[in-house]
Tab-separated table of C-alpha atoms (C1' of nucleotides) in Angstrom:
chain	number	residue	atom	x	y	z
A	296	MET	CA	23.439	-18.934	22.091
A	297	ALA	CA	20.546	-20.717	20.521
A	298	LYS	CA	21.565	-22.142	17.213
A	299	ILE	CA	19.115	-22.603	14.411
A	300	LYS	CA	18.818	-26.301	13.830
A	301	SER	CA	19.463	-27.275	10.264
A	302	ASN	CA	18.940	-30.809	9.101
A	303	LYS	CA	20.320	-32.023	5.799
A	304	THR	CA	17.529	-30.847	3.546
A	305	ASN	CA	16.793	-27.508	5.195
A	306	THR	CA	19.462	-24.847	5.452
A	307	ARG	CA	19.168	-22.231	8.186
A	308	LYS	CA	17.885	-19.835	5.595
A	309	ASP	CA	15.115	-22.278	4.727
A	310	VAL	CA	14.075	-22.463	8.352
A	311	ILE	CA	13.883	-18.676	8.585
A	312	ILE	CA	11.876	-18.380	5.401
A	313	SER	CA	9.474	-21.070	6.434
A	314	LYS	CA	8.832	-19.452	9.811
A	315	ALA	CA	8.477	-16.104	8.063
A	316	ALA	CA	5.870	-17.515	5.704
A	317	ARG	CA	3.850	-18.615	8.684
A	318	LEU	CA	4.029	-15.173	10.284
A	319	PHE	CA	3.424	-13.301	7.052
A	320	ARG	CA	0.279	-15.318	6.583
A	321	GLU	CA	-0.962	-14.800	10.114
A	322	LYS	CA	-0.221	-11.111	10.534
A	323	GLY	CA	0.718	-9.857	7.100
A	324	TYR	CA	4.127	-8.768	5.835
A	325	SER	CA	4.027	-5.232	7.209
A	326	ALA	CA	2.763	-6.218	10.618
A	327	THR	CA	5.474	-8.844	11.034
A	328	SER	CA	8.667	-7.450	12.551
A	329	MET	CA	12.101	-8.955	12.317
A	330	ARG	CA	12.100	-9.179	16.114
A	331	ASP	CA	8.901	-11.164	15.848
A	332	LEU	CA	10.435	-13.481	13.326
A	333	ALA	CA	13.646	-13.808	15.305
A	334	GLU	CA	11.738	-14.824	18.401
A	335	HIS	CA	9.911	-17.569	16.522
A	336	VAL	CA	13.183	-18.788	15.066
A	337	GLY	CA	14.699	-18.726	18.546
A	338	VAL	CA	17.416	-16.183	17.948
A	339	GLU	CA	18.111	-12.445	18.206
A	340	ALA	CA	16.954	-10.234	15.359
A	341	ALA	CA	20.473	-9.264	14.371
A	342	SER	CA	21.445	-12.878	13.874
A	343	LEU	CA	18.942	-13.311	11.091
A	344	TYR	CA	21.113	-11.136	8.925
A	345	ASN	CA	23.788	-13.794	8.849
A	346	HIS	CA	21.436	-15.805	6.675
A	347	ILE	CA	19.267	-13.353	4.766
A	348	LYS	CA	19.946	-10.021	3.136
A	349	SER	CA	16.801	-8.220	4.200
A	350	LYS	CA	13.170	-8.598	5.162
A	351	ALA	CA	12.253	-7.807	1.575
A	352	GLU	CA	14.384	-10.674	0.312
A	353	ILE	CA	12.354	-13.136	2.376
A	354	LEU	CA	9.147	-12.036	0.713
A	355	GLN	CA	10.802	-12.196	-2.696
A	356	GLU	CA	11.934	-15.761	-2.191
A	357	ILE	CA	8.517	-16.878	-0.999
A	358	CYS	CA	6.713	-15.178	-3.862
A	359	PHE	CA	8.916	-16.193	-6.753
A	360	LYS	CA	9.610	-19.725	-5.636
A	361	THR	CA	5.864	-20.270	-5.344
A	362	ALA	CA	5.009	-18.483	-8.562
A	363	ASN	CA	7.444	-20.699	-10.432
A	364	GLN	CA	5.538	-23.803	-9.415
A	365	PHE	CA	2.397	-22.497	-11.039
A	366	MET	CA	4.189	-21.297	-14.122
A	367	ASN	CA	5.890	-24.638	-14.593
A	368	HIS	CA	2.628	-26.501	-14.226
A	369	ILE	CA	0.768	-24.460	-16.797
A	370	THR	CA	3.658	-24.617	-19.240
A	371	GLU	CA	3.645	-28.380	-19.035
A	372	LEU	CA	-0.124	-28.413	-19.361
A	373	GLU	CA	-0.135	-26.289	-22.492
A	374	LEU	CA	2.099	-28.798	-24.205
A	375	SER	CA	-0.218	-31.703	-23.413
A	376	ASP	CA	-3.061	-32.792	-25.674
A	377	ARG	CA	-5.853	-32.966	-23.148
A	378	SER	CA	-9.226	-31.421	-23.843
A	379	SER	CA	-9.745	-27.843	-22.744
A	380	ILE	CA	-12.139	-28.709	-19.988
A	381	ASN	CA	-9.651	-31.283	-18.850
A	382	LYS	CA	-6.918	-28.697	-18.715
A	383	VAL	CA	-9.124	-26.457	-16.648
A	384	GLU	CA	-9.772	-29.300	-14.256
A	385	SER	CA	-6.061	-29.979	-13.988
A	386	ILE	CA	-5.380	-26.356	-13.119
A	387	LEU	CA	-8.037	-26.445	-10.458
A	388	ARG	CA	-6.672	-29.623	-8.946
A	389	PHE	CA	-3.138	-28.313	-9.021
A	390	HIS	CA	-4.148	-25.130	-7.244
A	391	ILE	CA	-5.960	-27.060	-4.570
A	392	SER	CA	-3.094	-29.444	-3.979
A	393	GLN	CA	-0.627	-26.576	-3.795
A	394	MET	CA	-2.905	-24.848	-1.334
A	395	VAL	CA	-3.170	-27.953	0.801
A	396	ASN	CA	0.522	-28.859	0.731
A	397	HIS	CA	2.178	-25.435	0.676
A	398	TYR	CA	-0.494	-23.425	2.370
A	399	GLU	CA	1.596	-20.672	3.945
A	400	GLU	CA	3.682	-19.887	0.910
A	401	VAL	CA	0.821	-19.873	-1.563
A	402	TYR	CA	-1.266	-17.742	0.728
A	403	VAL	CA	1.537	-15.256	1.244
A	404	MET	CA	2.312	-14.976	-2.440
A	405	ASP	CA	-1.339	-14.365	-3.126
A	406	ARG	CA	-2.047	-11.742	-0.506
A	407	GLU	CA	1.289	-10.071	0.177
A	408	TRP	CA	2.919	-9.714	-3.238
A	409	LYS	CA	1.870	-6.072	-3.241
A	410	HIS	CA	4.582	-5.366	-0.701
A	411	LEU	CA	7.327	-6.345	-3.095
A	412	THR	CA	9.408	-3.418	-4.265
A	413	ASP	CA	10.065	-2.411	-7.691
A	414	PRO	CA	12.097	-4.627	-9.871
A	415	TYR	CA	10.315	-7.527	-8.211
A	416	LEU	CA	6.931	-5.885	-7.996
A	417	SER	CA	6.709	-5.309	-11.741
A	418	ASN	CA	7.990	-8.777	-12.420
A	419	MET	CA	5.334	-10.336	-10.218
A	420	GLN	CA	2.606	-8.185	-11.700
A	421	SER	CA	3.457	-9.284	-15.197
A	422	GLN	CA	3.735	-12.916	-14.164
A	423	ARG	CA	0.280	-12.751	-12.647
A	424	ARG	CA	-1.150	-11.072	-15.702
A	425	SER	CA	0.451	-13.612	-17.984
A	426	TYR	CA	-0.746	-16.541	-15.895
A	427	ARG	CA	-4.329	-15.361	-16.031
A	428	GLN	CA	-4.130	-14.765	-19.745
A	429	ARG	CA	-2.816	-18.243	-20.382
A	430	ILE	CA	-5.720	-19.740	-18.480
A	431	ALA	CA	-8.114	-17.475	-20.347
A	432	ALA	CA	-6.637	-18.737	-23.602
A	433	ILE	CA	-7.344	-22.302	-22.559
A	434	ILE	CA	-10.932	-21.409	-21.740
A	435	GLU	CA	-11.402	-19.536	-24.980
A	436	GLU	CA	-10.093	-22.525	-26.862
A	437	GLY	CA	-12.677	-24.609	-25.023
A	438	ILE	CA	-15.406	-22.209	-26.021
A	439	ARG	CA	-14.345	-22.329	-29.653
A	440	LYS	CA	-14.342	-26.108	-29.576
A	441	GLY	CA	-17.791	-26.130	-27.976
A	442	GLU	CA	-16.633	-27.751	-24.756
A	443	ILE	CA	-17.293	-24.722	-22.609
A	444	LYS	CA	-20.237	-22.324	-22.257
A	445	ASP	CA	-20.015	-19.076	-24.174
A	446	ILE	CA	-18.943	-16.922	-21.269
A	447	ASP	CA	-16.454	-14.139	-20.715
A	448	ALA	CA	-13.185	-16.013	-20.278
A	449	PRO	CA	-11.436	-13.503	-17.985
A	450	THR	CA	-14.432	-13.616	-15.668
A	451	ALA	CA	-14.267	-17.374	-15.566
A	452	VAL	CA	-10.576	-17.196	-14.738
A	453	LEU	CA	-11.226	-14.827	-11.857
A	454	ILE	CA	-13.899	-17.049	-10.434
A	455	MET	CA	-11.678	-20.103	-10.643
A	456	LEU	CA	-8.603	-18.535	-9.141
A	457	HIS	CA	-10.306	-16.696	-6.351
A	458	ALA	CA	-12.546	-19.579	-5.459
A	459	VAL	CA	-9.490	-21.728	-4.971
A	460	SER	CA	-7.405	-19.155	-3.147
A	461	GLY	CA	-9.986	-18.982	-0.419
A	462	ILE	CA	-8.839	-22.195	1.152
A	463	GLU	CA	-7.764	-20.076	4.058
A	464	SER	CA	-11.004	-20.847	5.811
A	465	TRP	CA	-10.571	-24.491	5.040
A	466	HIS	CA	-7.937	-26.299	7.056
A	467	ARG	CA	-10.936	-26.696	9.308
A	468	SER	CA	-13.088	-27.889	6.421
A	469	VAL	CA	-10.249	-30.062	5.257
A	470	LYS	CA	-10.408	-31.789	8.563
A	471	ARG	CA	-14.166	-32.141	8.318
A	472	ILE	CA	-14.326	-33.431	4.781
A	473	GLY	CA	-11.186	-34.930	3.300
A	474	SER	CA	-8.893	-33.041	0.980
A	475	GLU	CA	-9.786	-35.256	-2.007
A	476	MET	CA	-13.462	-34.766	-1.357
A	477	LEU	CA	-12.900	-31.031	-1.125
A	478	GLU	CA	-11.167	-31.181	-4.475
A	479	ASP	CA	-14.012	-33.148	-6.005
A	480	ASN	CA	-16.645	-30.771	-4.683
A	481	MET	CA	-14.840	-27.774	-6.084
A	482	VAL	CA	-14.268	-29.423	-9.406
A	483	MET	CA	-17.881	-30.502	-9.614
A	484	ILE	CA	-19.264	-27.057	-8.958
A	485	LEU	CA	-16.845	-25.107	-11.092
A	486	VAL	CA	-16.280	-27.475	-13.970
A	487	GLU	CA	-19.977	-28.237	-14.266
A	488	GLY	CA	-20.637	-24.511	-14.202
A	489	LEU	CA	-18.319	-24.063	-17.134
A	490	LYS	CA	-19.376	-27.063	-19.196
A	491	LYS	CA	-21.776	-26.588	-22.040
B	169	MET	CA	-4.259	25.656	7.086
B	170	ALA	CA	-6.064	23.421	4.718
B	171	LYS	CA	-9.495	22.583	5.945
B	172	ILE	CA	-11.171	19.319	5.135
B	173	LYS	CA	-14.074	20.139	2.906
B	174	SER	CA	-17.354	18.755	4.171
B	175	ASN	CA	-20.517	18.961	2.141
B	176	LYS	CA	-23.904	18.289	3.656
B	177	THR	CA	-23.909	14.509	3.388
B	178	ASN	CA	-20.294	13.866	4.312
B	179	THR	CA	-18.879	14.946	7.639
B	180	ARG	CA	-15.177	15.493	7.979
B	181	LYS	CA	-14.941	12.141	9.677
B	182	ASP	CA	-16.555	10.534	6.647
B	183	VAL	CA	-13.988	12.092	4.376
B	184	ILE	CA	-11.157	10.775	6.511
B	185	ILE	CA	-12.627	7.288	6.638
B	186	SER	CA	-13.202	7.206	2.931
B	187	LYS	CA	-9.635	8.263	2.145
B	188	ALA	CA	-8.423	5.741	4.692
B	189	ALA	CA	-10.394	2.972	3.018
B	190	ARG	CA	-8.648	3.779	-0.223
B	191	LEU	CA	-5.217	3.646	1.385
B	192	PHE	CA	-5.960	0.553	3.438
B	193	ARG	CA	-6.951	-1.195	0.253
B	194	GLU	CA	-3.902	-0.087	-1.685
B	195	LYS	CA	-1.223	-0.665	0.935
B	196	GLY	CA	-2.926	-2.556	3.728
B	197	TYR	CA	-3.815	-1.349	7.203
B	198	SER	CA	-0.399	-1.852	8.773
B	199	ALA	CA	1.523	-0.267	5.944
B	200	THR	CA	-0.642	2.836	5.992
B	201	SER	CA	0.609	5.479	8.407
B	202	MET	CA	-1.425	8.277	9.898
B	203	ARG	CA	0.952	10.748	8.242
B	204	ASP	CA	0.226	9.022	4.948
B	205	LEU	CA	-3.466	9.358	5.517
B	206	ALA	CA	-3.139	12.967	6.661
B	207	GLU	CA	-1.283	13.870	3.504
B	208	HIS	CA	-4.027	12.445	1.333
B	209	VAL	CA	-6.644	14.268	3.344
B	210	GLY	CA	-4.631	17.452	2.985
B	211	VAL	CA	-3.923	18.062	6.626
B	212	GLU	CA	-1.311	17.395	9.309
B	213	ALA	CA	-1.391	14.046	11.063
B	214	ALA	CA	-2.245	15.508	14.437
B	215	SER	CA	-5.320	17.227	13.044
B	216	LEU	CA	-6.915	13.923	12.205
B	217	TYR	CA	-7.405	13.327	15.899
B	218	ASN	CA	-9.955	16.124	16.083
B	219	HIS	CA	-12.238	13.837	14.118
B	220	ILE	CA	-11.307	10.274	14.967
B	221	LYS	CA	-10.253	8.573	18.153
B	222	SER	CA	-7.539	6.359	16.733
B	223	LYS	CA	-6.294	4.516	13.684
B	224	ALA	CA	-7.959	1.394	14.995
B	225	GLU	CA	-11.313	3.157	15.153
B	226	ILE	CA	-11.145	3.882	11.441
B	227	LEU	CA	-10.752	0.218	10.629
B	228	GLN	CA	-13.561	-0.665	13.007
B	229	GLU	CA	-15.962	1.732	11.348
B	230	ILE	CA	-15.129	0.484	7.891
B	231	CYS	CA	-15.466	-3.149	8.870
B	232	PHE	CA	-18.650	-3.003	10.890
B	233	LYS	CA	-20.509	-0.547	8.724
B	234	THR	CA	-19.819	-2.787	5.743
B	235	ALA	CA	-20.557	-6.016	7.559
B	236	ASN	CA	-23.938	-4.638	8.593
B	237	GLN	CA	-24.960	-4.205	4.980
B	238	PHE	CA	-24.419	-7.878	4.303
B	239	MET	CA	-26.095	-8.959	7.503
B	240	ASN	CA	-29.148	-6.848	6.781
B	241	HIS	CA	-29.425	-8.212	3.285
B	242	ILE	CA	-29.314	-11.827	4.291
B	243	THR	CA	-31.764	-11.262	7.136
B	244	GLU	CA	-34.244	-9.747	4.731
B	245	LEU	CA	-33.608	-12.568	2.286
B	246	GLU	CA	-34.242	-15.289	4.830
B	247	LEU	CA	-37.690	-13.855	5.481
B	248	SER	CA	-38.635	-13.914	1.814
B	249	ASP	CA	-40.260	-16.877	0.116
B	250	ARG	CA	-38.016	-17.213	-2.902
B	251	SER	CA	-36.642	-20.572	-3.946
B	252	SER	CA	-33.270	-21.565	-2.531
B	253	ILE	CA	-31.450	-21.230	-5.813
B	254	ASN	CA	-33.056	-17.827	-6.143
B	255	LYS	CA	-31.783	-16.795	-2.752
B	256	VAL	CA	-28.303	-17.898	-3.709
B	257	GLU	CA	-28.525	-15.831	-6.854
B	258	SER	CA	-29.660	-12.828	-4.849
B	259	ILE	CA	-26.718	-13.148	-2.497
B	260	LEU	CA	-24.354	-13.352	-5.429
B	261	ARG	CA	-25.839	-10.288	-7.080
B	262	PHE	CA	-25.814	-8.356	-3.832
B	263	HIS	CA	-22.148	-9.130	-3.267
B	264	ILE	CA	-21.251	-8.059	-6.755
B	265	SER	CA	-23.163	-4.803	-6.535
B	266	GLN	CA	-21.627	-4.021	-3.151
B	267	MET	CA	-18.237	-4.751	-4.624
B	268	VAL	CA	-18.865	-2.480	-7.578
B	269	ASN	CA	-20.394	0.395	-5.607
B	270	HIS	CA	-18.432	0.247	-2.360
B	271	TYR	CA	-15.272	-1.335	-3.611
B	272	GLU	CA	-12.761	0.075	-1.119
B	273	GLU	CA	-14.786	-0.612	2.006
B	274	VAL	CA	-15.792	-4.132	1.059
B	275	TYR	CA	-12.269	-4.985	0.051
B	276	VAL	CA	-10.834	-3.607	3.282
B	277	MET	CA	-13.329	-5.430	5.455
B	278	ASP	CA	-12.529	-8.623	3.627
B	279	ARG	CA	-8.746	-8.484	3.747
B	280	GLU	CA	-7.902	-6.340	6.751
B	281	TRP	CA	-10.357	-7.423	9.433
B	282	LYS	CA	-7.593	-9.496	10.993
B	283	HIS	CA	-5.994	-6.283	12.231
B	284	LEU	CA	-8.939	-5.475	14.451
B	285	THR	CA	-8.193	-5.807	18.142
B	286	ASP	CA	-9.989	-7.833	20.590
B	287	PRO	CA	-13.488	-6.922	21.448
B	288	TYR	CA	-13.954	-6.085	17.779
B	289	LEU	CA	-11.880	-8.927	16.429
B	290	SER	CA	-13.954	-11.595	18.135
B	291	ASN	CA	-17.140	-9.852	17.135
B	292	MET	CA	-16.102	-9.775	13.485
B	293	GLN	CA	-14.974	-13.388	13.562
B	294	SER	CA	-18.305	-14.544	14.849
B	295	GLN	CA	-20.208	-12.376	12.386
B	296	ARG	CA	-18.253	-13.927	9.536
B	297	ARG	CA	-18.827	-17.411	10.829
B	298	SER	CA	-22.518	-16.770	11.252
B	299	TYR	CA	-22.850	-15.239	7.796
B	300	ARG	CA	-21.289	-18.256	6.156
B	301	GLN	CA	-23.430	-20.618	8.148
B	302	ARG	CA	-26.583	-18.817	7.148
B	303	ILE	CA	-25.669	-19.125	3.487
B	304	ALA	CA	-24.784	-22.766	4.005
B	305	ALA	CA	-28.232	-23.280	5.535
B	306	ILE	CA	-29.846	-21.835	2.432
B	307	ILE	CA	-27.830	-24.147	0.224
B	308	GLU	CA	-28.622	-27.152	2.359
B	309	GLU	CA	-32.288	-26.303	2.173
B	310	GLY	CA	-31.893	-26.207	-1.618
B	311	ILE	CA	-30.263	-29.613	-1.592
B	312	ARG	CA	-33.052	-31.043	0.514
B	313	LYS	CA	-35.643	-29.597	-1.835
B	314	GLY	CA	-33.795	-31.026	-4.824
B	315	GLU	CA	-32.978	-27.633	-6.351
B	316	ILE	CA	-29.266	-27.904	-5.771
B	317	LYS	CA	-26.688	-30.619	-6.441
B	318	ASP	CA	-25.770	-32.838	-3.529
B	319	ILE	CA	-22.537	-31.101	-2.638
B	320	ASP	CA	-20.788	-30.051	0.532
B	321	ALA	CA	-22.551	-26.812	1.434
B	322	PRO	CA	-19.662	-25.094	3.234
B	323	THR	CA	-17.465	-25.727	0.212
B	324	ALA	CA	-20.054	-24.159	-2.029
B	325	VAL	CA	-20.223	-21.134	0.263
B	326	LEU	CA	-16.477	-20.697	0.113
B	327	ILE	CA	-16.428	-20.863	-3.634
B	328	MET	CA	-19.203	-18.325	-3.928
B	329	LEU	CA	-17.804	-15.836	-1.466
B	330	HIS	CA	-14.245	-15.978	-2.613
B	331	ALA	CA	-15.116	-15.931	-6.251
B	332	VAL	CA	-16.957	-12.698	-5.699
B	333	SER	CA	-14.444	-11.085	-3.384
B	334	GLY	CA	-11.827	-11.247	-6.087
B	335	ILE	CA	-13.203	-8.280	-7.917
B	336	GLU	CA	-9.926	-6.589	-7.122
B	337	SER	CA	-8.662	-7.526	-10.543
B	338	TRP	CA	-11.877	-6.334	-12.090
B	339	HIS	CA	-12.272	-2.592	-12.238
B	340	ARG	CA	-10.417	-3.178	-15.440
B	341	SER	CA	-12.710	-6.014	-16.443
B	342	VAL	CA	-15.684	-3.960	-15.375
B	343	LYS	CA	-14.640	-1.357	-17.849
B	344	ARG	CA	-14.156	-3.967	-20.540
B	345	ILE	CA	-17.424	-5.770	-20.086
B	346	GLY	CA	-20.209	-3.965	-18.275
B	347	SER	CA	-20.984	-4.485	-14.630
B	348	GLU	CA	-24.353	-6.126	-15.402
B	349	MET	CA	-22.732	-8.465	-17.849
B	350	LEU	CA	-20.092	-9.311	-15.294
B	351	GLU	CA	-22.851	-10.110	-12.852
B	352	ASP	CA	-24.610	-12.311	-15.391
B	353	ASN	CA	-21.465	-14.208	-16.235
B	354	MET	CA	-20.723	-14.918	-12.617
B	355	VAL	CA	-24.266	-15.954	-11.911
B	356	MET	CA	-24.325	-18.192	-14.940
B	357	ILE	CA	-21.147	-20.031	-14.022
B	358	LEU	CA	-21.805	-20.373	-10.322
B	359	VAL	CA	-25.528	-20.875	-10.251
B	360	GLU	CA	-25.420	-23.362	-13.113
B	361	GLY	CA	-22.623	-25.137	-11.275
B	362	LEU	CA	-24.847	-25.512	-8.267
B	363	LYS	CA	-28.093	-26.403	-9.998
B	364	LYS	CA	-29.157	-29.988	-10.173
C	1064	DA	C1'	-19.564	42.393	16.713
C	1065	DC	C1'	-18.579	38.924	19.879
C	1066	DA	C1'	-18.434	34.569	22.163
C	1067	DT	C1'	-17.935	29.827	21.374
C	1068	DA	C1'	-17.008	25.805	19.206
C	1069	DA	C1'	-14.503	23.476	15.392
C	1070	DT	C1'	-10.558	22.688	13.270
C	1071	DG	C1'	-6.071	23.455	12.286
C	1072	DC	C1'	-0.816	23.754	13.410
C	1073	DT	C1'	3.887	22.840	15.580
C	1074	DA	C1'	6.467	20.371	18.722
C	1075	DA	C1'	7.204	16.659	21.273
C	1076	DC	C1'	6.497	11.968	23.393
C	1077	DA	C1'	7.904	7.280	24.013
C	1078	DG	C1'	8.108	3.283	21.209
C	1079	DT	C1'	9.240	0.401	17.428
C	1080	DC	C1'	11.192	-0.395	12.925
C	1081	DA	C1'	14.965	-2.665	9.883
C	1082	DT	C1'	19.556	-2.775	9.723
C	1083	DT	C1'	24.844	-2.240	10.825
C	1084	DT	C1'	28.775	-2.632	13.626
C	1085	DG	C1'	32.075	-4.853	16.311
C	1086	DC	C1'	32.625	-8.451	18.964
C	1087	DT	C1'	32.726	-13.437	20.939
C	1088	DC	C1'	32.576	-18.183	20.805
C	1089	DA	C1'	32.292	-22.793	18.815
C	1090	DA	C1'	32.915	-25.851	15.037
C	1091	DT	C1'	35.532	-27.223	11.074
C	1092	DT	C1'	39.552	-27.330	8.251
C	1093	DT	C1'	44.317	-27.313	7.562
D	794	DA	C1'	47.599	-27.028	17.316
D	795	DA	C1'	46.575	-23.111	14.544
D	796	DA	C1'	43.749	-20.817	11.403
D	797	DT	C1'	39.468	-20.043	9.282
D	798	DT	C1'	34.837	-19.925	9.052
D	799	DG	C1'	29.879	-19.899	10.642
D	800	DA	C1'	26.713	-18.141	13.653
D	801	DG	C1'	25.480	-16.025	17.483
D	802	DC	C1'	25.077	-11.596	20.678
D	803	DA	C1'	24.575	-6.683	22.612
D	804	DA	C1'	24.403	-2.104	21.450
D	805	DA	C1'	23.582	1.489	18.628
D	806	DT	C1'	21.766	3.898	14.304
D	807	DG	C1'	18.433	6.998	12.251
D	808	DA	C1'	14.054	6.838	10.482
D	809	DC	C1'	9.323	6.225	11.379
D	810	DT	C1'	5.210	4.897	14.462
D	811	DG	C1'	0.604	6.480	16.749
D	812	DT	C1'	-0.707	9.840	19.724
D	813	DT	C1'	-0.945	14.011	22.986
D	814	DA	C1'	-0.461	18.852	24.585
D	815	DG	C1'	-0.751	23.549	23.958
D	816	DC	C1'	-1.709	27.149	21.140
D	817	DA	C1'	-3.586	29.587	16.824
D	818	DT	C1'	-6.941	30.272	13.531
D	819	DT	C1'	-11.379	30.060	11.314
D	820	DA	C1'	-16.391	29.381	11.122
D	821	DT	C1'	-20.838	29.573	13.377
D	822	DG	C1'	-24.691	31.291	16.079
D	823	DT	C1'	-26.449	35.217	18.481
DNA sequence: ACATAATGCTAACAGTCATTTGCTCAATTT
DNA sequence: AAATTGAGCAAATGACTGTTAGCATTATGT
């Protein structure tokens, strides 16, 4: 009778989802079984269903909660009056800090969203498309204003986003160099590459 | 009794592996079943085993055949007498062309290698580590020779590799802009970002 | 035309999968 | 003290997993 410990801020459901995020990252959504998850939570598989509706629901919560963070950030950014190149830098820094502070969830959203099923799958697909387009719009604005090289904006977006999402291999690097220095290196390379 | 068609260059095994690469990319290794694969090949699941030893073997072949391409390229490159920044550009262009011409295999190696099992898993891990280190060495040489900005080389490697491996979202982009133009845009952004 | 090898099929295997059911026990509320 | 709720468990469900065995069919080489 091992009870899931729940402190004030984290409900039992939160504990399950957080452990799931870890496993989904390590082994992938499909390769992670509910028995697996249950064992890491310290409980029998059946007991998980007192707290969550299904395995799919766990993935949904991870993906959409994380996606919202990025959407909120870019919405706020669009309303600001920074320069375009400055906005790009802010996006980069936000991505890196999210990756450093919410590694598992961001990683899972990024690599496992394909396993969502259909109302959610389409929703996520269109959110991703929209997010990329909004960044592209910022870059195109920067090109028009002469702040940014005359490059293909969607290509620039892809480089930015994928460069950042590779922090998987970091966590070691982050220990080697600090996380702020990592941020500065990335910003230097990418922002300088974009600047005119 | 549907036979797998095999022309002169492609054995039946090749056909199976190529269809598998497609499915592994679309749904992931774990989420792809042998019955799934069989259906796409046009055959019953059991019949696959006349040509392959196991599901795991398919992944191994995809991963190591693809990894070899990259290893061979960088070995050849190291022996050449190009400038460092030129070597970096060559690596970038090679990655992009591999991604464009052998999309499924490269993608699968990149995202699904974690599902290899142990003699192969360790082998792949060390190949990946070594590959990154060899690129880092090239960049460090460039820094020493004053061709490249004084940045953290491993960070630069990560940016390069991950930026390129995100061509998943391309295939559309590649149709929009051409594949050479894509290459040039990437090279411009990344190489200029690295240059001193 | 005939032997042999290649390739296919059906049926079955022993596991594992996510999930449901029906139950118990402890904590909390009334 | 009694009732209600939260949270766990064991057992079972039916569907699906990779893989093997045994047999049938087709293609190939002589």
